[in-house]
Amino acid sequence: MDQVPSSTNQRGSFGSNIGFLLSAIGSAVGLGNIWGFPYKMGKCGGFTFLLIYLALAVFVGFAIMMGELALGRKTGLGPVNAYKAISKKFKWVGWLAVAGGFFVLTFYMVLGGYCIYYVIINLIGIFGGMPDSSSFGAMITNRWLSIGITLLFFVICWAINRGGVAGGIEKFNKIGMPALFVMLVIIIIKALTMPHAAEGLKFMFVPGYATKVTEFGQFVESTPSLLSILATAGGQMFFSLSLGMSAMITYGSYLSKKENLPKNSVIIVFADTLIAILAGVAVIPAAVANGIAQGLSVSEIKLNGPGLLFSTLQDVFHNMGALGGVFGVIFYVLVLIAAISSAISVIEGVAVTFIDRASAKGREPSRTRAITLTCVVLFAFSFLVAVDGLGSNNIAPWQMLGMSEEAIRNWNDCWLDFFDLIAEGILMPLGAMLMSCMIGWELKPKSFEDEIKSGSNGGAMGFWSFCIKFVCPVVMFFIVLVQVSDFFGLGWF
Ligand code: PHE
């Protein structure tokens, strides 16, 4: 089995199609599914949101997913070199994807560290003294702890990536993804059998229910406009599918030519959406049921962002009594697996740039060196996010620059928001918009026909060409506008 890699297969490749699929689904299923999707669905029209989300996933998500996989597989290269190989004019677009992925990771790695900590405290809690929501504040304000657990998350990811594509990434996902699914089912059963769980389901699925609920003291009276639902669903879909952050181009470059790209793309998009809905059915009813049992109204329960995952749900486990620790461990291991499988896909997408570069220069690339370099540089940025503790430790960008309190906007409230603006707000959607323009208008979809027909009957060609040419550039342009408006509080939508 263990053969000395020649310079051509030094990059590695997936051992099987199922290994590829589980790894790509692993990349897509992450924190975004667990804390973003259910809340946004509840707040943005329930089923209306779901329908719009599905339509966007079919016409935009699928097309960009297949575009990224095809680009990677056609060139056999990571983003920077793939764009370079294919179009002189667009060669810098690859850097947008690498930088976008990099900046998402700066805070994702810290959140991954938080997951490790929660597995540990719940494990200890099984033997008495179950932690509650106060652990969150204590954790984020403890700088050394935050740095330590972030570092631990880095070491885990580094070790997996260093193990190679088949020997590290694929192996982890082949065990991790089925395990995640089983754990999710256990948590769903537990959540839905709690008294008042139905209120949580209403929050998610009944149109208009959640918008009647006050949020942070603000009463949201009107149901959201169709445009704002479209905007929220678009941004969520894009992030959730790991598009525009170099992961899918890179995974595509490790895929055998005999595999079916359209079919694989459909499966990835479908699985990601399914897991997002299932995660919602586990998390929201549990949080709402526990809150009601504590005498809170639905509006008083924190159902969004890190607060949902690390304080609201920890209270749920705290109040479950003796078994709380067991469910807590199951749940946070599940979230941890989701975070690792996403993080390693983007670390790979960034590091492959160095591997491909060495090959192009005729040198023998070293995977270990590329992964280590990526992790070390990344850690320097994550360090800021970890020490900042989601803004609780007063070292946010505006504070360091001595800006006034009034100058605070959403985007620089804390380092996490600042890096998120750069990545999710600008680099990623812009990169994907340019990619669809490049494929649709400069190279023409026809030049990808061979690639798409390799392993499939090519039946998806017509649909894909239409989407990548007309639908994707327009929708992606819209998403860029929405993200910018959102982050800067401009209220355009
Ligand atoms: N798809 C991931 C999610 O939903 C997004 C992501 C992927 C973030 C990889 C970071 C790294 O959470």
PDB file of C-alpha atoms in Angstrom, residues 278-409:
ATOM      1  CA  LEU A 278     -32.070  18.107  10.564  1.00  0.00           C
ATOM      2  CA  ALA A 279     -29.672  20.150  12.702  1.00  0.00           C
ATOM      3  CA  GLY A 280     -32.415  22.733  13.073  1.00  0.00           C
ATOM      4  CA  VAL A 281     -34.924  20.080  14.098  1.00  0.00           C
ATOM      5  CA  ALA A 282     -32.469  18.989  16.802  1.00  0.00           C
ATOM      6  CA  VAL A 283     -31.274  22.322  18.082  1.00  0.00           C
ATOM      7  CA  ILE A 284     -34.178  24.775  17.992  1.00  0.00           C
ATOM      8  CA  PRO A 285     -36.851  22.592  19.674  1.00  0.00           C
ATOM      9  CA  ALA A 286     -34.380  21.623  22.427  1.00  0.00           C
ATOM     10  CA  ALA A 287     -33.447  25.238  23.103  1.00  0.00           C
ATOM     11  CA  VAL A 288     -37.054  26.433  23.018  1.00  0.00           C
ATOM     12  CA  ALA A 289     -38.373  23.533  25.134  1.00  0.00           C
ATOM     13  CA  ASN A 290     -35.771  24.128  27.803  1.00  0.00           C
ATOM     14  CA  GLY A 291     -36.334  27.884  27.791  1.00  0.00           C
ATOM     15  CA  ILE A 292     -40.103  27.479  28.236  1.00  0.00           C
ATOM     16  CA  ALA A 293     -39.542  24.998  31.053  1.00  0.00           C
ATOM     17  CA  GLN A 294     -37.403  27.673  32.720  1.00  0.00           C
ATOM     18  CA  GLY A 295     -40.261  30.152  32.468  1.00  0.00           C
ATOM     19  CA  LEU A 296     -38.887  32.160  29.531  1.00  0.00           C
ATOM     20  CA  SER A 297     -40.897  33.236  26.517  1.00  0.00           C
ATOM     21  CA  VAL A 298     -39.576  32.212  23.084  1.00  0.00           C
ATOM     22  CA  SER A 299     -38.408  35.769  22.495  1.00  0.00           C
ATOM     23  CA  GLU A 300     -36.112  35.629  25.498  1.00  0.00           C
ATOM     24  CA  ILE A 301     -34.256  32.548  24.325  1.00  0.00           C
ATOM     25  CA  LYS A 302     -31.028  33.174  22.441  1.00  0.00           C
ATOM     26  CA  LEU A 303     -31.363  31.253  19.189  1.00  0.00           C
ATOM     27  CA  ASN A 304     -28.655  32.798  17.090  1.00  0.00           C
ATOM     28  CA  GLY A 305     -24.876  32.829  16.725  1.00  0.00           C
ATOM     29  CA  PRO A 306     -22.316  31.447  19.132  1.00  0.00           C
ATOM     30  CA  GLY A 307     -24.716  32.134  22.033  1.00  0.00           C
ATOM     31  CA  LEU A 308     -27.084  29.417  20.778  1.00  0.00           C
ATOM     32  CA  LEU A 309     -24.392  26.791  20.547  1.00  0.00           C
ATOM     33  CA  PHE A 310     -22.308  27.561  23.581  1.00  0.00           C
ATOM     34  CA  SER A 311     -24.669  29.017  26.140  1.00  0.00           C
ATOM     35  CA  THR A 312     -28.339  28.272  25.313  1.00  0.00           C
ATOM     36  CA  LEU A 313     -27.693  24.622  24.505  1.00  0.00           C
ATOM     37  CA  GLN A 314     -25.311  24.140  27.403  1.00  0.00           C
ATOM     38  CA  ASP A 315     -28.178  25.157  29.678  1.00  0.00           C
ATOM     39  CA  VAL A 316     -30.320  22.495  28.010  1.00  0.00           C
ATOM     40  CA  PHE A 317     -27.760  19.815  28.902  1.00  0.00           C
ATOM     41  CA  HIS A 318     -27.318  21.283  32.354  1.00  0.00           C
ATOM     42  CA  ASN A 319     -31.028  20.956  33.053  1.00  0.00           C
ATOM     43  CA  MET A 320     -31.329  17.398  31.769  1.00  0.00           C
ATOM     44  CA  GLY A 321     -30.080  15.920  34.980  1.00  0.00           C
ATOM     45  CA  ALA A 322     -27.900  12.863  35.144  1.00  0.00           C
ATOM     46  CA  LEU A 323     -27.936  12.119  31.420  1.00  0.00           C
ATOM     47  CA  GLY A 324     -27.167  15.715  30.426  1.00  0.00           C
ATOM     48  CA  GLY A 325     -23.446  15.117  30.296  1.00  0.00           C
ATOM     49  CA  VAL A 326     -23.856  12.146  27.978  1.00  0.00           C
ATOM     50  CA  PHE A 327     -26.049  14.066  25.534  1.00  0.00           C
ATOM     51  CA  GLY A 328     -23.721  17.043  25.884  1.00  0.00           C
ATOM     52  CA  VAL A 329     -20.711  14.961  24.898  1.00  0.00           C
ATOM     53  CA  ILE A 330     -22.579  13.401  21.952  1.00  0.00           C
ATOM     54  CA  PHE A 331     -23.718  16.809  20.729  1.00  0.00           C
ATOM     55  CA  TYR A 332     -20.405  18.643  21.016  1.00  0.00           C
ATOM     56  CA  VAL A 333     -18.476  15.752  19.461  1.00  0.00           C
ATOM     57  CA  LEU A 334     -20.914  16.014  16.552  1.00  0.00           C
ATOM     58  CA  VAL A 335     -20.286  19.753  16.225  1.00  0.00           C
ATOM     59  CA  LEU A 336     -16.554  19.201  16.575  1.00  0.00           C
ATOM     60  CA  ILE A 337     -16.522  16.653  13.742  1.00  0.00           C
ATOM     61  CA  ALA A 338     -18.482  19.088  11.568  1.00  0.00           C
ATOM     62  CA  ALA A 339     -15.984  21.852  12.346  1.00  0.00           C
ATOM     63  CA  ILE A 340     -12.906  19.699  11.693  1.00  0.00           C
ATOM     64  CA  SER A 341     -14.185  18.320   8.390  1.00  0.00           C
ATOM     65  CA  SER A 342     -14.859  21.875   7.177  1.00  0.00           C
ATOM     66  CA  ALA A 343     -11.593  23.336   8.431  1.00  0.00           C
ATOM     67  CA  ILE A 344      -9.397  20.660   6.856  1.00  0.00           C
ATOM     68  CA  SER A 345     -10.967  21.237   3.442  1.00  0.00           C
ATOM     69  CA  VAL A 346     -10.000  24.890   3.451  1.00  0.00           C
ATOM     70  CA  ILE A 347      -6.560  24.316   4.983  1.00  0.00           C
ATOM     71  CA  GLU A 348      -6.032  21.915   2.085  1.00  0.00           C
ATOM     72  CA  GLY A 349      -7.252  24.539  -0.385  1.00  0.00           C
ATOM     73  CA  VAL A 350      -4.766  27.095   0.902  1.00  0.00           C
ATOM     74  CA  ALA A 351      -1.825  24.710   1.316  1.00  0.00           C
ATOM     75  CA  VAL A 352      -2.201  23.140  -2.128  1.00  0.00           C
ATOM     76  CA  THR A 353      -1.095  26.472  -3.582  1.00  0.00           C
ATOM     77  CA  PHE A 354       2.382  25.876  -2.186  1.00  0.00           C
ATOM     78  CA  ILE A 355       2.405  22.246  -3.287  1.00  0.00           C
ATOM     79  CA  ASP A 356       1.412  23.124  -6.867  1.00  0.00           C
ATOM     80  CA  ARG A 357       3.863  25.968  -6.970  1.00  0.00           C
ATOM     81  CA  ALA A 358       6.757  23.740  -6.008  1.00  0.00           C
ATOM     82  CA  SER A 359       5.737  21.211  -8.681  1.00  0.00           C
ATOM     83  CA  ALA A 360       5.469  23.950 -11.304  1.00  0.00           C
ATOM     84  CA  LYS A 361       8.984  25.057 -10.492  1.00  0.00           C
ATOM     85  CA  GLY A 362      10.213  21.517 -10.897  1.00  0.00           C
ATOM     86  CA  ARG A 363      10.898  21.004  -7.195  1.00  0.00           C
ATOM     87  CA  GLU A 364       9.698  18.067  -5.172  1.00  0.00           C
ATOM     88  CA  PRO A 365       6.781  19.451  -3.154  1.00  0.00           C
ATOM     89  CA  SER A 366       6.586  18.708   0.536  1.00  0.00           C
ATOM     90  CA  ARG A 367       3.059  18.279   1.885  1.00  0.00           C
ATOM     91  CA  THR A 368       4.226  18.545   5.478  1.00  0.00           C
ATOM     92  CA  ARG A 369       5.985  21.808   4.818  1.00  0.00           C
ATOM     93  CA  ALA A 370       3.002  23.302   2.962  1.00  0.00           C
ATOM     94  CA  ILE A 371       0.519  22.321   5.672  1.00  0.00           C
ATOM     95  CA  THR A 372       2.785  23.518   8.473  1.00  0.00           C
ATOM     96  CA  LEU A 373       3.417  26.866   6.810  1.00  0.00           C
ATOM     97  CA  THR A 374      -0.322  27.376   6.260  1.00  0.00           C
ATOM     98  CA  CYS A 375      -1.148  26.531   9.855  1.00  0.00           C
ATOM     99  CA  VAL A 376       1.576  28.711  11.345  1.00  0.00           C
ATOM    100  CA  VAL A 377       0.613  31.827   9.370  1.00  0.00           C
ATOM    101  CA  LEU A 378      -3.044  31.176  10.035  1.00  0.00           C
ATOM    102  CA  PHE A 379      -2.439  30.815  13.737  1.00  0.00           C
ATOM    103  CA  ALA A 380      -0.955  34.310  13.889  1.00  0.00           C
ATOM    104  CA  PHE A 381      -4.361  35.654  12.773  1.00  0.00           C
ATOM    105  CA  SER A 382      -6.453  33.236  14.820  1.00  0.00           C
ATOM    106  CA  PHE A 383      -4.449  34.314  17.832  1.00  0.00           C
ATOM    107  CA  LEU A 384      -6.039  37.774  17.591  1.00  0.00           C
ATOM    108  CA  VAL A 385      -9.547  36.294  17.402  1.00  0.00           C
ATOM    109  CA  ALA A 386      -8.842  33.960  20.329  1.00  0.00           C
ATOM    110  CA  VAL A 387      -7.422  36.666  22.564  1.00  0.00           C
ATOM    111  CA  ASP A 388     -10.220  39.041  21.594  1.00  0.00           C
ATOM    112  CA  GLY A 389     -12.823  36.522  22.882  1.00  0.00           C
ATOM    113  CA  LEU A 390     -15.620  37.663  20.520  1.00  0.00           C
ATOM    114  CA  GLY A 391     -15.006  41.247  21.549  1.00  0.00           C
ATOM    115  CA  SER A 392     -15.144  40.613  25.279  1.00  0.00           C
ATOM    116  CA  ASN A 393     -11.508  41.476  25.859  1.00  0.00           C
ATOM    117  CA  ASN A 394     -11.439  44.919  24.266  1.00  0.00           C
ATOM    118  CA  ILE A 395      -8.886  44.441  21.551  1.00  0.00           C
ATOM    119  CA  ALA A 396     -11.238  44.797  18.577  1.00  0.00           C
ATOM    120  CA  PRO A 397      -9.845  46.591  15.512  1.00  0.00           C
ATOM    121  CA  TRP A 398     -11.655  49.847  16.301  1.00  0.00           C
ATOM    122  CA  GLN A 399     -10.360  49.822  19.855  1.00  0.00           C
ATOM    123  CA  MET A 400      -6.793  49.181  18.757  1.00  0.00           C
ATOM    124  CA  LEU A 401      -7.032  51.988  16.238  1.00  0.00           C
ATOM    125  CA  GLY A 402      -8.435  54.324  18.874  1.00  0.00           C
ATOM    126  CA  MET A 403     -11.664  54.902  16.970  1.00  0.00           C
ATOM    127  CA  SER A 404     -14.675  56.270  18.790  1.00  0.00           C
ATOM    128  CA  GLU A 405     -17.498  54.168  20.089  1.00  0.00           C
ATOM    129  CA  GLU A 406     -19.851  55.663  17.494  1.00  0.00           C
ATOM    130  CA  ALA A 407     -17.631  54.402  14.736  1.00  0.00           C
ATOM    131  CA  ILE A 408     -18.446  50.830  15.676  1.00  0.00           C
ATOM    132  CA  ARG A 409     -20.404  49.092  13.021  1.00  0.00           C
TER     133      ARG A 409
END
